[in-house]
Amino acid sequence: MSITAECTSCGRRYQAPDTMAGKRVRCKQCGNIFSLPDSPDDEMSDGMQALAELEKSFHSADATSAGEDSPPASGESSEETPPEEEENYSGDFYGRSNVRFRYPFAKEIDLWLPPALIVLSLIWLITQSINANETSIRWLPWLRIGVALFCFSVLIAPLTLALIRYAGRRFKFQMPSNDRRRAYAIYLFAFVMGYALWIAGDGQIPALLLGSFAGVALASAALWLLFRLYPTEIAPTAGFSAIGFFLGLGISIGLVFVGNLVVIQTLLAMKSPDSLPASPFGPHLPWITADQRNALTAGNNPKSPVPSPSNPPRTSPTPAATENRDAVPVRQSSLTPAEVSPVVKSLEIAPLKEAFDQIIYPLTDSGFRAFQHASGSNTIIDLRDAQTWAQRASASFATAPEVSGNRYVLSPDGKFVAHIATFPRLSAQVWSFADRNVAYVLPLSDEKLTDPELVGFVDSQKLIVRWQRPGGYGLDIRDLTSNQRIRLIEVPRYELDATAICVSPKGNLVAIAAAVGNKPSLLIYGLETGKEVPPVVIGSLDPRWPVKPTGMAITADSSKLGIIFEQDGNALLLAYQIDADLAKITQVAERIYPAGSMPTRSSQYSGSSLSWLPDGKSCLLYGQGIFDIATGRRIAELRLNNVQTCRASVPNLVEITAIPDDVRQVISLRLDMDKLASLPR
């Protein structure tokens, strides 16, 4: 007796001996697995006929194979032979058949859910990458998208699918049709969710892991639907797939960080640190620092020596500490006021005997400056009078490798300098120049806030600490005497590598430029009361551009705010009127400058590019061009080379750090405000 059977997929007919009744065989034409009738008289039961009509699919892999192209299992013939020659074929070896669920719209979900997940994931990935672009390079987000998709397609997706197939072999169920596409769609969504939370979390690995765990948890539901799992198969299969996913994710993270380091070292070796302004692998990844750029410009090795652990500060530097061999040598310049500008009344070059790396300006108006330079593993802070430039005090601190940036802030009265220390615990240590000791220790521990950074002193007894919080930042105003928090002002997330925050010279206001609801906005808060002025949307700036001003400043009387945005040489200059009672902010000026019409920015310039002049009607851009705010016209120019910083103060003093004759110097310019007022505007 023989049994006649027909493949449920391609319709090819076979004959088999009755001893194979009820067995499951593979079609040699299309690879579909189907069951033989239970008896010679029952070629195809009504149930099998209905099942064939329900599931007309091609199974790309069975539960015992590694994929579509796997060689025939034991008992299968590679040639096209009828089933009667496969007497060693065992249906149990291949596991249960994998057919579509029978709930309403199961066919539609099975057909359209994978492409829908892929399209949704790609849209989400592209949107997040473009919005997170912190540079003016438009192709950079697309490069990052390509890197992300490469890591997922080459590492994460294959490993995840391999573990799903392993679960099928172990628990004896077959793969559905197009299992590769199904697994790719399911876990691409999980990967993009982790990527999106990583961007929102400023590149923190815990944010990436949290998003990935949430994505994998949601993917388990799609895994159940698209891989047609029985209840007993869901948990172990989801567990195996999660192992494959996170194994691929871990390898991808390692490769990305190694690749990022290789690109950094390559650009430094080629002496082209400005070829790429940010990492090509993703936002928030470590990139070339300003110190590395400066060291490369000065001809030094960009790899700075590894600093030693934090030690108690010394009261005065040793002779070796006062000599900075790596800094630009100091000598007198032959500049005269007439050479600089007709509006300059007098010019004074600070008589500094020691070279310095940077100037630490107090956050508010002050008659003191701190000069910072490195000596070996130590950081030297010299306090000087801004009028006579005489040195008032000095302190030496061991450079702590655990503290990013090692930022020091100076109080406006010149009494204290503060920095973050990690030993004996994370805290802000406030050093007293007069007592030659640590005067205050402010513990920095908060369950809801992370990554503290010092903003500066509001006055001699109030210190601002910036924290990261969910969805933004927190400006924590601390009282040194009581060691208590005065208030915490919650602000939106703003760009850290831009001049997106400024404090008024009086220390009563803080302004922030940030994207609020995907709209560029300006926000102002009262530091004394915590009152928030209703935010103003910066309508002149397209939301597709990052909110990264190059300059922002508040006038001495806290009545006006100026802000400038730049992109590819073009500039947008805005001015706002601030009500005395902080009721509202009103835009009073808007000027657009095409590329080539603005002062040239030095590659070594740092800090705000905009400084208000004492008249409150004009501003100084990059320490070079003086512009009238009302008309937008350039009315005067300071002819200085290689300006690094600029700070204007009352009544007519402009303080500029520059290298006019290949010498880093501090130049104090006194402007003739009457002559400036008489110039055409």
XYZ file of C-alpha atoms in Angstrom:
681
model
C 0.000 0.000 0.000
C 1.145 3.537 -0.639
C 0.158 6.959 0.525
C -0.356 9.899 -1.812
C 0.430 13.337 -0.347
C 0.632 16.870 -1.662
C 2.993 19.608 -0.420
C 0.929 22.262 1.330
C 3.097 24.981 -0.153
C 4.023 24.271 -3.766
C 1.446 21.549 -4.504
C 3.923 18.897 -5.619
C 2.564 15.388 -5.168
C 4.467 12.502 -3.589
C 3.902 8.821 -2.934
C 5.216 7.119 0.198
C 4.866 3.639 1.752
C 2.078 3.248 4.276
C 4.702 2.717 6.985
C 5.318 6.472 6.896
C 1.677 7.343 7.590
C 1.469 10.343 9.906
C 5.160 11.203 9.500
C 6.375 14.726 8.678
C 8.583 15.175 5.613
C 10.299 17.985 3.735
C 9.367 18.895 0.169
C 12.381 18.603 -2.141
C 11.116 21.389 -4.378
C 10.364 24.198 -1.948
C 11.725 22.929 1.402
C 8.336 23.119 3.139
C 7.693 20.578 5.892
C 4.281 18.864 5.829
C 2.630 15.787 7.357
C 1.648 12.640 5.500
C -1.920 11.359 5.922
C -2.535 9.034 8.844
C -3.756 6.229 6.546
C -3.716 5.377 2.844
C -7.434 6.116 2.623
C -7.050 9.585 4.096
C -4.736 11.455 1.755
C -5.302 14.758 3.416
C -7.607 15.299 6.316
C -9.890 18.247 6.461
C -7.755 19.721 9.266
C -4.583 19.516 7.205
C -6.364 21.033 4.218
C -7.514 23.970 6.356
C -4.026 24.324 7.816
C -2.514 24.377 4.341
C -4.911 27.122 3.294
C -4.102 29.102 6.466
C -0.314 28.835 6.190
C 1.119 29.001 2.650
C 4.648 29.845 3.755
C 8.240 28.885 3.023
C 10.174 27.960 6.147
C 13.667 29.404 5.889
C 15.118 27.158 8.580
C 14.074 24.336 10.807
C 14.712 24.166 14.502
C 17.704 21.909 14.127
C 19.502 23.835 11.401
C 21.629 26.942 11.579
C 19.878 28.824 8.789
C 18.391 28.785 5.359
C 21.414 27.337 3.652
C 22.089 24.528 6.128
C 22.895 21.125 4.622
C 20.175 18.449 4.724
C 19.659 16.835 8.101
C 20.397 13.183 8.701
C 18.117 11.039 6.572
C 17.529 13.722 3.909
C 18.696 13.352 0.349
C 20.291 16.293 -1.400
C 18.840 15.085 -4.680
C 15.203 15.356 -5.598
C 13.923 11.992 -4.374
C 10.433 10.956 -3.299
C 9.693 10.560 0.388
C 9.545 6.781 0.152
C 13.369 6.763 -0.063
C 13.673 8.683 3.250
C 12.852 5.878 5.601
C 15.256 7.187 8.268
C 13.437 10.522 8.465
C 12.242 11.299 12.017
C 9.592 13.919 12.573
C 10.515 14.331 16.253
C 14.051 15.393 15.254
C 12.735 18.529 13.550
C 10.431 19.603 16.382
C 6.884 20.876 16.131
C 5.779 22.707 13.029
C 5.611 26.473 13.241
C 2.340 27.706 11.810
C 0.519 30.982 12.064
C -1.695 31.735 15.054
C -5.440 31.598 14.467
C -6.650 34.706 16.342
C -8.415 37.452 14.321
C -6.119 39.388 11.972
C -3.237 37.012 12.714
C -2.359 36.873 9.049
C -2.185 40.672 8.735
C -0.072 41.054 11.866
C 2.259 38.284 10.755
C 2.661 39.951 7.366
C 2.880 43.651 8.235
C 4.321 43.874 11.758
C 7.986 43.225 10.755
C 8.166 45.945 8.057
C 6.241 48.332 10.306
C 8.764 47.812 13.122
C 11.685 48.374 10.751
C 10.249 51.596 9.307
C 9.295 52.955 12.738
C 12.736 52.132 14.145
C 14.568 53.784 11.248
C 12.468 56.953 11.526
C 13.161 57.106 15.259
C 16.880 56.495 14.765
C 17.206 59.159 12.058
C 15.221 61.736 14.041
C 17.223 61.223 17.234
C 20.557 61.349 15.413
C 19.757 64.554 13.524
C 18.390 66.300 16.634
C 21.489 65.276 18.600
C 23.893 66.768 16.052
C 26.039 69.182 18.074
C 27.983 70.389 15.024
C 27.277 72.277 11.818
C 28.254 69.274 9.666
C 25.064 67.927 8.132
C 26.488 64.578 7.015
C 27.790 63.686 10.479
C 24.414 62.367 11.782
C 24.096 60.132 8.725
C 27.561 58.721 9.351
C 26.559 57.982 12.937
C 23.353 56.326 11.708
C 25.438 54.154 9.397
C 27.738 53.140 12.268
C 24.759 52.246 14.461
C 23.078 50.174 11.743
C 26.360 48.464 10.899
C 26.892 47.397 14.513
C 23.325 46.127 14.760
C 23.251 44.349 11.393
C 26.683 42.723 11.652
C 26.901 41.930 15.365
C 23.709 42.277 17.363
C 21.090 40.893 14.960
C 23.067 37.753 13.896
C 23.946 36.858 17.493
C 20.347 37.359 18.596
C 18.998 35.194 15.779
C 21.576 32.495 16.491
C 20.398 32.277 20.104
C 16.736 32.180 19.014
C 17.542 29.267 16.697
C 19.421 27.567 19.516
C 16.305 27.905 21.676
C 14.303 26.305 18.850
C 16.640 23.316 18.700
C 16.653 22.968 22.437
C 12.893 23.229 22.927
C 12.028 21.495 19.636
C 10.109 24.077 17.630
C 10.766 25.165 14.074
C 11.515 28.660 12.828
C 8.801 30.613 10.998
C 9.216 31.840 7.459
C 11.746 34.693 7.015
C 13.068 34.309 10.525
C 16.005 36.603 9.749
C 13.722 39.483 8.812
C 11.481 38.865 11.804
C 14.363 38.846 14.297
C 15.914 41.930 12.639
C 12.662 43.890 12.922
C 11.958 42.885 16.512
C 15.362 43.725 17.948
C 16.076 46.754 15.764
C 13.310 48.477 17.712
C 14.933 47.419 21.015
C 18.317 48.679 19.801
C 16.932 52.057 18.722
C 15.178 52.492 22.064
C 18.485 51.989 23.858
C 20.216 54.360 21.412
C 17.562 57.049 21.978
C 17.837 56.865 25.777
C 21.625 56.948 25.467
C 21.374 60.239 23.559
C 18.841 61.631 26.038
C 21.128 60.607 28.907
C 24.102 62.587 27.539
C 26.004 59.477 26.506
C 25.847 57.685 29.849
C 26.233 53.903 29.618
C 23.538 53.300 32.312
C 21.053 55.192 30.114
C 21.957 52.955 27.165
C 21.515 49.809 29.241
C 18.237 51.022 30.739
C 16.822 51.774 27.297
C 18.067 48.452 25.934
C 16.493 46.487 28.807
C 13.188 48.264 28.211
C 13.446 47.608 24.482
C 14.224 43.911 24.952
C 11.281 43.583 27.343
C 8.926 45.064 24.725
C 10.555 42.953 22.030
C 9.588 39.788 23.917
C 5.925 40.432 23.068
C 6.754 40.772 19.368
C 8.946 37.677 19.636
C 5.958 35.671 20.891
C 3.744 36.894 18.046
C 6.163 36.694 15.134
C 7.920 33.462 16.132
C 4.578 31.844 17.107
C 5.754 30.562 20.468
C 3.778 28.354 22.817
C 3.402 29.671 26.395
C 6.087 27.313 27.704
C 8.522 28.512 25.033
C 8.171 32.279 25.530
C 10.319 32.847 28.635
C 13.316 30.644 27.736
C 13.377 31.857 24.133
C 13.210 35.497 25.253
C 16.026 34.783 27.693
C 18.271 33.273 25.037
C 17.537 36.120 22.606
C 18.341 38.707 25.306
C 21.697 37.014 25.894
C 22.506 37.265 22.194
C 21.330 40.876 22.032
C 23.414 42.109 24.965
C 26.422 40.058 23.893
C 26.335 41.818 20.514
C 25.681 45.175 22.208
C 28.696 44.758 24.488
C 30.981 43.917 21.577
C 29.612 46.916 19.649
C 30.258 49.281 22.561
C 33.838 48.073 22.829
C 34.463 48.447 19.101
C 32.932 51.943 19.040
C 35.090 53.184 21.906
C 38.225 51.656 20.400
C 37.392 53.132 16.991
C 36.728 56.538 18.554
C 40.124 56.456 20.277
C 41.836 55.433 17.041
C 40.260 58.343 15.153
C 41.297 60.807 17.893
C 44.895 59.619 17.856
C 44.946 59.625 14.057
C 43.775 63.248 13.858
C 46.298 64.272 16.503
C 49.090 62.427 14.682
C 48.081 64.177 11.451
C 47.967 67.510 13.338
C 44.429 68.060 12.110
C 42.373 68.220 15.331
C 39.772 70.504 13.734
C 39.037 68.240 10.780
C 36.135 66.775 12.744
C 34.484 68.835 15.498
C 32.950 65.769 17.158
C 33.066 61.992 17.159
C 31.863 60.272 13.963
C 30.598 57.322 16.017
C 27.940 59.137 18.033
C 27.101 62.200 20.129
C 28.476 62.612 23.656
C 31.493 60.391 22.998
C 34.893 61.644 24.258
C 36.603 63.825 21.690
C 39.695 65.990 21.233
C 39.951 68.380 24.180
C 40.952 72.018 24.133
C 44.141 71.133 26.019
C 45.110 68.668 23.309
C 44.437 71.267 20.627
C 46.458 73.902 22.477
C 49.308 71.497 23.121
C 49.347 70.543 19.464
C 49.363 74.195 18.427
C 52.222 74.927 20.793
C 54.199 71.978 19.440
C 53.816 69.823 22.521
C 52.861 66.200 22.819
C 49.038 66.109 22.981
C 49.184 63.252 25.414
C 49.422 64.973 28.748
C 51.127 63.129 31.609
C 48.921 61.065 33.841
C 48.252 63.184 36.930
C 48.759 61.870 40.408
C 45.955 61.295 42.910
C 44.583 64.247 44.802
C 46.859 65.529 47.577
C 46.304 68.293 50.129
C 47.026 71.668 48.493
C 50.273 73.417 49.328
C 50.260 77.015 50.477
C 52.773 78.231 47.907
C 54.426 76.805 44.841
C 57.976 75.576 44.850
C 60.469 77.281 42.523
C 59.990 74.456 40.061
C 56.243 74.953 40.223
C 56.446 78.601 39.184
C 58.200 77.684 35.963
C 55.981 76.416 33.186
C 58.295 75.217 30.467
C 55.434 74.318 28.145
C 53.752 77.728 28.173
C 54.424 80.519 25.698
C 57.364 82.655 26.908
C 56.571 86.128 28.200
C 58.164 89.273 26.840
C 57.042 92.853 26.339
C 55.067 93.868 23.261
C 55.578 97.044 21.284
C 51.850 97.677 20.745
C 50.583 101.255 20.964
C 46.949 102.483 21.325
C 47.024 104.044 17.838
C 48.020 100.728 16.311
C 45.120 98.990 18.019
C 42.260 101.438 17.314
C 41.462 105.181 17.309
C 38.856 104.595 20.043
C 41.489 103.224 22.438
C 42.536 105.882 24.953
C 45.254 103.904 26.684
C 46.807 100.459 26.550
C 48.508 98.534 29.317
C 50.159 95.140 29.115
C 50.096 93.228 32.389
C 53.666 92.931 33.755
C 53.553 89.182 34.301
C 56.802 87.376 34.966
C 55.382 83.869 34.777
C 53.714 82.244 31.825
C 50.150 80.984 32.260
C 47.741 78.575 30.599
C 44.464 80.367 31.259
C 42.810 83.103 33.304
C 40.092 82.244 35.810
C 37.553 85.071 35.803
C 35.072 85.350 38.677
C 31.465 84.758 37.669
C 30.468 88.342 38.573
C 32.202 91.745 38.613
C 35.484 91.569 40.480
C 38.844 93.254 40.863
C 40.717 89.954 41.014
C 41.919 87.379 38.517
C 43.445 83.939 38.989
C 46.113 82.663 36.611
C 46.293 78.914 36.176
C 49.166 76.867 34.830
C 50.451 73.335 35.210
C 53.693 72.112 36.639
C 54.192 68.375 36.393
C 51.256 66.740 38.122
C 50.248 69.934 39.948
C 47.972 72.821 39.055
C 49.196 76.250 40.189
C 46.684 79.035 40.939
C 48.119 82.566 41.271
C 45.798 85.285 42.614
C 46.417 88.780 41.210
C 44.971 92.253 41.585
C 43.337 93.232 38.282
C 44.393 96.888 38.703
C 48.096 96.523 39.464
C 48.540 92.849 38.450
C 50.493 92.310 41.646
C 50.406 88.741 42.958
C 48.389 88.504 46.167
C 48.585 84.775 46.893
C 49.291 81.408 45.344
C 48.256 77.810 45.861
C 49.169 74.472 44.366
C 46.789 71.546 43.898
C 47.462 68.024 42.757
C 45.622 67.423 39.501
C 42.925 64.843 40.232
C 42.390 62.396 37.353
C 38.967 61.390 38.651
C 37.474 64.860 38.181
C 36.629 65.697 34.593
C 37.985 69.057 33.501
C 39.419 69.902 36.925
C 37.536 73.222 36.896
C 38.537 75.907 39.383
C 36.302 78.875 40.245
C 37.291 82.132 41.975
C 35.177 84.194 44.381
C 34.654 87.851 43.366
C 36.399 89.152 46.502
C 39.485 87.055 45.788
C 39.271 85.193 49.087
C 38.460 81.704 47.862
C 39.104 79.315 45.032
C 36.987 76.167 44.813
C 37.207 72.881 42.961
C 35.692 69.396 43.153
C 37.636 66.749 45.041
C 36.961 63.021 45.345
C 38.868 62.257 48.559
C 37.881 61.584 51.283
C 34.485 61.890 49.549
C 32.979 63.707 46.602
C 32.761 67.346 47.652
C 33.415 70.946 46.700
C 36.532 72.081 48.560
C 36.786 75.836 49.095
C 40.377 76.958 49.621
C 41.078 80.146 51.569
C 44.071 82.156 50.330
C 44.235 84.035 53.638
C 44.133 80.970 55.899
C 46.166 78.835 53.484
C 43.832 75.961 54.143
C 40.502 74.443 53.149
C 37.896 76.760 54.642
C 34.716 74.915 53.599
C 33.822 71.439 52.419
C 30.458 71.038 50.716
C 29.451 67.358 50.350
C 28.147 66.597 46.855
C 25.823 63.643 47.243
C 22.220 63.521 46.123
C 20.119 60.482 45.286
C 18.221 62.252 42.501
C 21.096 64.356 41.103
C 24.357 63.242 39.492
C 27.583 64.544 37.947
C 28.105 67.809 39.861
C 30.138 70.611 38.289
C 31.008 74.026 39.696
C 29.529 77.021 37.871
C 31.037 79.718 40.093
C 30.582 82.036 43.073
C 27.579 84.374 43.099
C 29.264 86.230 45.948
C 31.834 85.365 48.591
C 29.400 83.095 50.459
C 27.286 81.532 47.708
C 28.460 78.877 45.275
C 26.511 77.514 42.286
C 26.793 73.791 41.543
C 25.292 72.365 38.355
C 23.817 68.870 38.598
C 22.346 66.506 36.067
C 18.770 65.482 36.734
C 16.187 63.509 34.730
C 15.215 65.687 31.785
C 17.663 68.517 32.409
C 19.957 70.173 34.917
C 19.661 71.661 38.367
C 21.418 74.856 39.501
C 22.126 74.281 43.170
C 22.888 77.482 45.135
C 24.842 76.584 48.288
C 25.606 78.711 51.325
C 29.212 78.197 52.438
C 28.706 79.195 56.060
C 25.744 76.957 56.827
C 26.689 74.272 54.275
C 23.032 74.234 53.224
C 21.205 74.439 49.920
C 19.558 77.829 49.504
C 17.532 76.760 46.482
C 17.599 74.394 43.537
C 16.561 75.895 40.202
C 15.504 73.240 37.728
C 16.482 74.190 34.186
C 16.188 72.357 30.848
C 19.096 70.509 29.301
C 21.442 72.856 27.445
C 24.552 72.376 25.334
C 27.646 72.028 27.505
C 30.142 72.723 24.724
C 28.619 76.130 23.949
C 28.095 79.472 25.717
C 24.535 78.505 26.613
C 24.541 79.886 30.165
C 25.605 83.235 31.633
C 25.265 85.050 34.949
C 24.692 88.792 35.224
C 27.576 90.959 36.530
C 25.474 91.723 39.616
C 24.948 88.029 40.299
C 21.157 88.382 40.408
C 20.214 86.695 37.112
C 21.133 83.576 35.179
C 20.205 83.147 31.505
C 20.058 79.868 29.593
C 19.542 79.136 25.900
C 18.096 75.682 25.266
C 15.595 73.717 23.222
C 12.266 73.560 25.059
C 9.734 71.332 23.372
C 12.015 71.182 20.321
C 11.866 74.996 20.049
C 14.932 77.224 20.572
C 14.152 79.242 23.689
C 15.663 81.787 26.053
C 15.056 81.406 29.784
C 16.019 83.773 32.628
C 15.874 83.002 36.351
C 16.325 85.199 39.406
C 19.127 83.756 41.529
C 17.961 85.591 44.627
C 14.324 84.481 44.406
C 14.357 81.535 42.026
C 11.664 83.260 39.954
C 11.502 82.193 36.310
C 10.726 84.721 33.601
C 8.287 83.244 31.055
C 10.508 81.677 28.382
C 10.776 83.332 24.984
C 10.901 81.285 21.788
C 13.812 82.316 19.558
C 11.747 82.374 16.383
C 14.651 83.559 14.234
C 16.470 80.254 14.754
C 15.254 77.214 12.825
C 14.505 74.320 15.243
C 16.672 72.024 13.137
C 19.780 73.892 14.298
C 21.232 73.050 17.707
C 20.772 75.762 20.325
C 24.490 76.457 20.698
C 25.211 80.186 21.051
C 28.848 81.212 20.719
C 28.277 84.246 22.910
C 25.823 85.433 25.545
C 26.095 88.286 28.053
C 23.949 90.471 30.332
C 24.598 94.200 30.768
C 26.024 95.599 33.988
C 22.606 96.910 35.081
C 20.893 93.579 34.279
C 18.496 95.291 31.861
C 19.566 93.728 28.564
C 20.800 90.431 27.242
C 22.701 89.846 24.019
C 23.124 86.483 22.322
C 24.795 85.411 19.091
C 24.469 82.204 17.069
C 26.856 81.221 14.281
C 26.680 78.589 11.542
C 29.110 78.142 8.645
C 30.378 81.712 9.040
C 26.879 83.224 9.167
C 25.734 84.918 12.367
C 22.493 85.867 14.105
C 22.749 88.606 16.755
C 19.779 89.167 19.089
C 19.158 91.561 21.975
C 16.432 91.403 24.628
C 15.059 93.805 27.208
C 14.620 92.321 30.701
C 11.926 93.825 32.929
C 13.148 94.890 36.353
C 10.457 92.788 38.063
C 11.261 89.812 35.814
C 7.757 89.896 34.367
C 8.811 89.324 30.762
C 11.584 89.403 28.171
C 11.149 91.499 25.038
C 13.235 91.213 21.877
C 14.580 94.629 20.893
C 17.038 93.831 18.094
C 17.703 91.161 15.496
C 20.636 91.301 13.078
C 21.738 88.731 10.504
C 25.318 88.763 9.207
C 26.268 86.765 6.118
C 29.482 84.768 6.036
C 32.561 86.974 5.831
C 31.089 90.027 7.562
C 31.958 89.017 11.134
C 35.334 89.201 12.916
C 37.489 86.142 12.395
C 37.487 83.800 15.356
C 40.890 82.635 16.559
C 41.281 78.870 16.774
C 42.350 79.333 20.411
C 39.416 81.563 21.424
C 37.428 80.379 24.438
C 34.559 81.774 26.435
C 31.757 84.053 25.299
C 32.326 85.772 21.965
C 30.052 88.667 23.017
C 30.822 91.334 25.623
C 28.675 94.376 26.398
C 30.409 97.743 26.496
C 29.611 100.080 29.418
C 27.173 102.205 27.388
C 24.776 99.245 27.071
C 24.244 100.155 23.409
C 27.166 98.441 21.750
C 28.956 95.149 22.097
C 32.387 93.751 21.365
C 32.570 90.518 19.357
C 35.590 88.243 19.713
C 37.553 91.146 21.210
C 37.852 92.694 17.751
C 34.729 94.302 16.257
C 32.539 96.858 18.080
C 28.915 96.698 16.868
C 25.935 98.932 17.549
C 23.066 96.767 18.789
C 20.259 98.983 17.462
C 21.535 99.265 13.897
C 23.751 96.195 13.734
C 26.516 98.288 12.179
C 30.203 97.732 12.901
C 31.382 101.097 14.241
C 34.969 100.346 15.263
C 37.544 97.607 15.269
C 40.387 96.549 17.537
C 43.373 95.383 15.538
C 44.707 92.584 17.707
C 45.934 89.186 16.581
C 45.132 85.792 18.088
C 42.633 86.979 20.695
C 41.938 84.174 23.188
C 39.499 85.731 25.682
C 37.718 89.039 26.087
C 35.971 90.649 29.047
C 34.580 94.187 29.187
C 33.996 95.889 32.540
C 32.854 99.215 33.961
C 33.505 102.035 33.314
C 35.514 101.767 30.086
C 37.931 98.910 30.528
C 38.263 96.018 28.099
C 40.484 93.176 29.223
C 41.802 90.921 26.473
C 44.017 87.883 26.563
C 45.824 87.668 23.244
C 49.029 86.607 21.516
C 49.646 89.664 19.332
C 53.376 89.092 18.788
C 53.564 85.345 19.375
C 53.437 86.114 23.098
C 50.499 85.291 25.392
C 49.684 88.520 27.201
C 46.899 90.209 29.105
C 46.127 93.568 27.508
C 43.974 96.171 29.256
C 42.404 98.682 26.899
C 40.676 101.837 28.088
C 38.213 103.014 25.496
C 37.345 106.605 24.682
C 33.596 106.281 25.142
C 32.944 109.867 23.979
C 34.738 109.241 20.704
C 32.943 105.941 20.357
C 29.572 107.652 20.860
C 30.362 110.196 18.139
C 31.022 107.583 15.467
C 28.369 107.010 12.757
C 25.897 104.316 13.694
